[in-house]
């Protein structure tokens, strides 16, 4: 499938442009990964949709990555990422998986009805911060809620710099407040629990235009036509929406920095405690305890901070253990291999 699309429409930005050497600028083809199949990436250039086999060098690439290709459409290199969402793989094998790269803005979607939950929003903010992506909290179902303003200001209190909007996700004019982040050149992603209105919001942002663009038709190995969903969609407003399945099941793993950034106020208080190893329980001169007593700090926020910090530590420990185990296993295989070769050679 060939199609004309500008690099800007694909989400190209100066951050990537400045990584190009002069000869790359002149001769290389710039491509963005739009979908991953089992054995190949589907990449979009400004004039064609191409397939690229996945090999050991490219195994850790993901949707949203920018690549440079040579004149034969072979990989030269992947450009440095601006941001990256990772997740712990499902099951006991706690291996990190790359989920989406080069997202600019994450819409943290939460509904204003019974599902409204500040601690859950904080969890998503930690993920956004860890990925180096700007979060925007999008509160849906404003039409079903009488105290939308109170809830908006409760979210705003989590962080005075945070952008918070409320919408009726079904209504296009209500979603115009998202225009700042959905312009051409921008890449966005959505995160939120089930039923909060993510699909509704995507449909509203998409209008009716994505039908053909959202699908990739290709021949499978038996010559049959198959249609697969793209993980990247082009919004009529100009932005690129990265919607990989894994985005919706993101977990906290090895993201201490993301949690600390989300709870910068708690971190700042903790740094003022008299003892540097203060546990913030009964120690004298504890700023956290003082802030709780004066109601400057919400006990819910402190307990969620502790919970998320320990959750990510637990998941990172599993990652580290996994790596150590893999290493030990690798060594064992090598030793056994050497031993068996020795046996075969009759040593
Ligand atoms: N009244 C109202 N209903 C909404 C709004 N946003 C979503 N809904 C409804 O809420 C229900 C769930 O919305 P979805 O868009 O399917 O939610 P989702 O987040 O995509 O859910 P998953 O696919 O399970 O992740 C649907 O019936 C929507 O019509 C809103 O702003 N106002
Ligand atoms: Zn303390």
PDB file of N, CA and C and ligand atoms in Angstrom, residues 109 111 139-144 167-171 192-203 248, ligand 1:
ATOM      1  N   UNK A 109      -7.357   9.034  31.488  1.00  0.00           N
ATOM      2  CA  UNK A 109      -8.814   9.128  31.429  1.00  0.00           C
ATOM      3  C   UNK A 109      -9.426   8.531  32.688  1.00  0.00           C
ATOM      4  N   UNK A 111     -13.375   8.661  34.891  1.00  0.00           N
ATOM      5  CA  UNK A 111     -14.732   9.209  34.794  1.00  0.00           C
ATOM      6  C   UNK A 111     -15.125   9.906  36.085  1.00  0.00           C
ATOM      7  N   UNK A 139     -11.220  14.082  32.562  1.00  0.00           N
ATOM      8  CA  UNK A 139     -12.310  13.547  33.379  1.00  0.00           C
ATOM      9  C   UNK A 139     -13.561  13.459  32.516  1.00  0.00           C
ATOM     10  N   UNK A 140     -14.039  12.239  32.282  1.00  0.00           N
ATOM     11  CA  UNK A 140     -15.180  12.020  31.383  1.00  0.00           C
ATOM     12  C   UNK A 140     -16.492  11.969  32.167  1.00  0.00           C
ATOM     13  N   UNK A 141     -17.577  11.910  31.448  1.00  0.00           N
ATOM     14  CA  UNK A 141     -18.929  11.786  32.006  1.00  0.00           C
ATOM     15  C   UNK A 141     -19.295  12.985  32.874  1.00  0.00           C
ATOM     16  N   UNK A 142     -18.855  14.166  32.459  1.00  0.00           N
ATOM     17  CA  UNK A 142     -19.204  15.370  33.219  1.00  0.00           C
ATOM     18  C   UNK A 142     -20.724  15.586  33.233  1.00  0.00           C
ATOM     19  N   UNK A 143     -21.384  15.074  32.179  1.00  0.00           N
ATOM     20  CA  UNK A 143     -22.842  15.207  32.095  1.00  0.00           C
ATOM     21  C   UNK A 143     -23.570  14.338  33.124  1.00  0.00           C
ATOM     22  N   UNK A 144     -22.838  13.392  33.744  1.00  0.00           N
ATOM     23  CA  UNK A 144     -23.479  12.495  34.705  1.00  0.00           C
ATOM     24  C   UNK A 144     -23.104  12.836  36.140  1.00  0.00           C
ATOM     25  N   UNK A 167     -14.875  16.496  30.343  1.00  0.00           N
ATOM     26  CA  UNK A 167     -15.570  16.427  29.057  1.00  0.00           C
ATOM     27  C   UNK A 167     -16.767  15.475  29.130  1.00  0.00           C
ATOM     28  N   UNK A 168     -17.655  15.624  28.152  1.00  0.00           N
ATOM     29  CA  UNK A 168     -18.601  14.562  27.811  1.00  0.00           C
ATOM     30  C   UNK A 168     -17.950  13.902  26.599  1.00  0.00           C
ATOM     31  N   UNK A 169     -17.413  12.715  26.817  1.00  0.00           N
ATOM     32  CA  UNK A 169     -16.578  12.092  25.780  1.00  0.00           C
ATOM     33  C   UNK A 169     -17.347  11.822  24.494  1.00  0.00           C
ATOM     34  N   UNK A 170     -18.684  11.820  24.568  1.00  0.00           N
ATOM     35  CA  UNK A 170     -19.489  11.527  23.373  1.00  0.00           C
ATOM     36  C   UNK A 170     -19.678  12.760  22.497  1.00  0.00           C
ATOM     37  N   UNK A 171     -19.316  13.920  23.053  1.00  0.00           N
ATOM     38  CA  UNK A 171     -19.679  15.182  22.405  1.00  0.00           C
ATOM     39  C   UNK A 171     -18.445  15.911  21.863  1.00  0.00           C
ATOM     40  N   UNK A 192      -6.469   4.435  31.041  1.00  0.00           N
ATOM     41  CA  UNK A 192      -7.579   4.574  31.982  1.00  0.00           C
ATOM     42  C   UNK A 192      -8.251   3.239  32.156  1.00  0.00           C
ATOM     43  N   UNK A 193      -8.972   3.061  33.243  1.00  0.00           N
ATOM     44  CA  UNK A 193      -9.542   1.740  33.490  1.00  0.00           C
ATOM     45  C   UNK A 193     -10.768   1.505  32.607  1.00  0.00           C
ATOM     46  N   UNK A 194     -11.245   0.282  32.663  1.00  0.00           N
ATOM     47  CA  UNK A 194     -12.321  -0.140  31.769  1.00  0.00           C
ATOM     48  C   UNK A 194     -13.613   0.641  32.021  1.00  0.00           C
ATOM     49  N   UNK A 195     -14.236   1.050  30.946  1.00  0.00           N
ATOM     50  CA  UNK A 195     -15.548   1.681  31.062  1.00  0.00           C
ATOM     51  C   UNK A 195     -15.524   3.180  31.306  1.00  0.00           C
ATOM     52  N   UNK A 196     -14.334   3.782  31.387  1.00  0.00           N
ATOM     53  CA  UNK A 196     -14.280   5.223  31.697  1.00  0.00           C
ATOM     54  C   UNK A 196     -14.560   6.087  30.464  1.00  0.00           C
ATOM     55  N   UNK A 197     -14.494   5.471  29.273  1.00  0.00           N
ATOM     56  CA  UNK A 197     -14.841   6.226  28.068  1.00  0.00           C
ATOM     57  C   UNK A 197     -13.688   6.432  27.099  1.00  0.00           C
ATOM     58  N   UNK A 198     -12.674   5.570  27.162  1.00  0.00           N
ATOM     59  CA  UNK A 198     -11.523   5.727  26.259  1.00  0.00           C
ATOM     60  C   UNK A 198     -11.941   5.546  24.801  1.00  0.00           C
ATOM     61  N   UNK A 199     -12.664   4.445  24.530  1.00  0.00           N
ATOM     62  CA  UNK A 199     -13.068   4.194  23.135  1.00  0.00           C
ATOM     63  C   UNK A 199     -13.993   5.296  22.652  1.00  0.00           C
ATOM     64  N   UNK A 200     -14.882   5.729  23.532  1.00  0.00           N
ATOM     65  CA  UNK A 200     -15.805   6.809  23.171  1.00  0.00           C
ATOM     66  C   UNK A 200     -15.016   8.063  22.808  1.00  0.00           C
ATOM     67  N   UNK A 201     -14.010   8.376  23.616  1.00  0.00           N
ATOM     68  CA  UNK A 201     -13.184   9.554  23.377  1.00  0.00           C
ATOM     69  C   UNK A 201     -12.416   9.417  22.060  1.00  0.00           C
ATOM     70  N   UNK A 202     -11.864   8.233  21.820  1.00  0.00           N
ATOM     71  CA  UNK A 202     -11.126   7.998  20.573  1.00  0.00           C
ATOM     72  C   UNK A 202     -12.060   8.197  19.387  1.00  0.00           C
ATOM     73  N   UNK A 203     -13.261   7.626  19.462  1.00  0.00           N
ATOM     74  CA  UNK A 203     -14.218   7.775  18.358  1.00  0.00           C
ATOM     75  C   UNK A 203     -14.554   9.235  18.125  1.00  0.00           C
ATOM     76  N   UNK A 248      -3.098  -0.380  27.646  1.00  0.00           N
ATOM     77  CA  UNK A 248      -4.217  -0.418  28.584  1.00  0.00           C
ATOM     78  C   UNK A 248      -3.946  -1.291  29.800  1.00  0.00           C
TER      79      UNK A 248
HETATM   80  N1  LIG B   1     -22.941  10.035  29.561  1.00  0.00           N
HETATM   81  C1  LIG B   1     -21.712   9.736  29.185  1.00  0.00           C
HETATM   82  N2  LIG B   1     -21.417   8.474  28.834  1.00  0.00           N
HETATM   83  C2  LIG B   1     -20.163   8.198  28.455  1.00  0.00           C
HETATM   84  C3  LIG B   1     -19.140   9.171  28.419  1.00  0.00           C
HETATM   85  N3  LIG B   1     -17.985   8.586  28.039  1.00  0.00           N
HETATM   86  C4  LIG B   1     -18.274   7.277  27.832  1.00  0.00           C
HETATM   87  N4  LIG B   1     -19.587   7.035  28.087  1.00  0.00           N
HETATM   88  C5  LIG B   1     -20.277   5.732  28.031  1.00  0.00           C
HETATM   89  O1  LIG B   1     -19.619   4.834  28.912  1.00  0.00           O
HETATM   90  C6  LIG B   1     -19.600   3.510  28.394  1.00  0.00           C
HETATM   91  C7  LIG B   1     -18.184   2.963  28.376  1.00  0.00           C
HETATM   92  O2  LIG B   1     -17.404   3.756  27.481  1.00  0.00           O
HETATM   93  P1  LIG B   1     -16.184   3.151  26.646  1.00  0.00           P
HETATM   94  O3  LIG B   1     -15.736   4.222  25.729  1.00  0.00           O
HETATM   95  O4  LIG B   1     -16.548   1.839  26.056  1.00  0.00           O
HETATM   96  O5  LIG B   1     -15.143   2.906  27.794  1.00  0.00           O
HETATM   97  P2  LIG B   1     -13.630   2.342  27.653  1.00  0.00           P
HETATM   98  O6  LIG B   1     -12.802   3.121  28.583  1.00  0.00           O
HETATM   99  O7  LIG B   1     -13.217   2.332  26.232  1.00  0.00           O
HETATM  100  O8  LIG B   1     -13.793   0.875  28.183  1.00  0.00           O
HETATM  101  P3  LIG B   1     -12.864  -0.428  27.810  1.00  0.00           P
HETATM  102  O9  LIG B   1     -13.057  -0.674  26.346  1.00  0.00           O
HETATM  103  O10 LIG B   1     -13.459  -1.513  28.672  1.00  0.00           O
HETATM  104  O11 LIG B   1     -11.474  -0.100  28.203  1.00  0.00           O
HETATM  105  C8  LIG B   1     -20.248   3.600  27.023  1.00  0.00           C
HETATM  106  O12 LIG B   1     -21.590   3.197  27.162  1.00  0.00           O
HETATM  107  C9  LIG B   1     -20.166   5.089  26.663  1.00  0.00           C
HETATM  108  O13 LIG B   1     -21.216   5.503  25.832  1.00  0.00           O
HETATM  109  C10 LIG B   1     -19.475  10.518  28.798  1.00  0.00           C
HETATM  110  O14 LIG B   1     -18.656  11.446  28.827  1.00  0.00           O
HETATM  111  N5  LIG B   1     -20.793  10.736  29.151  1.00  0.00           N
END
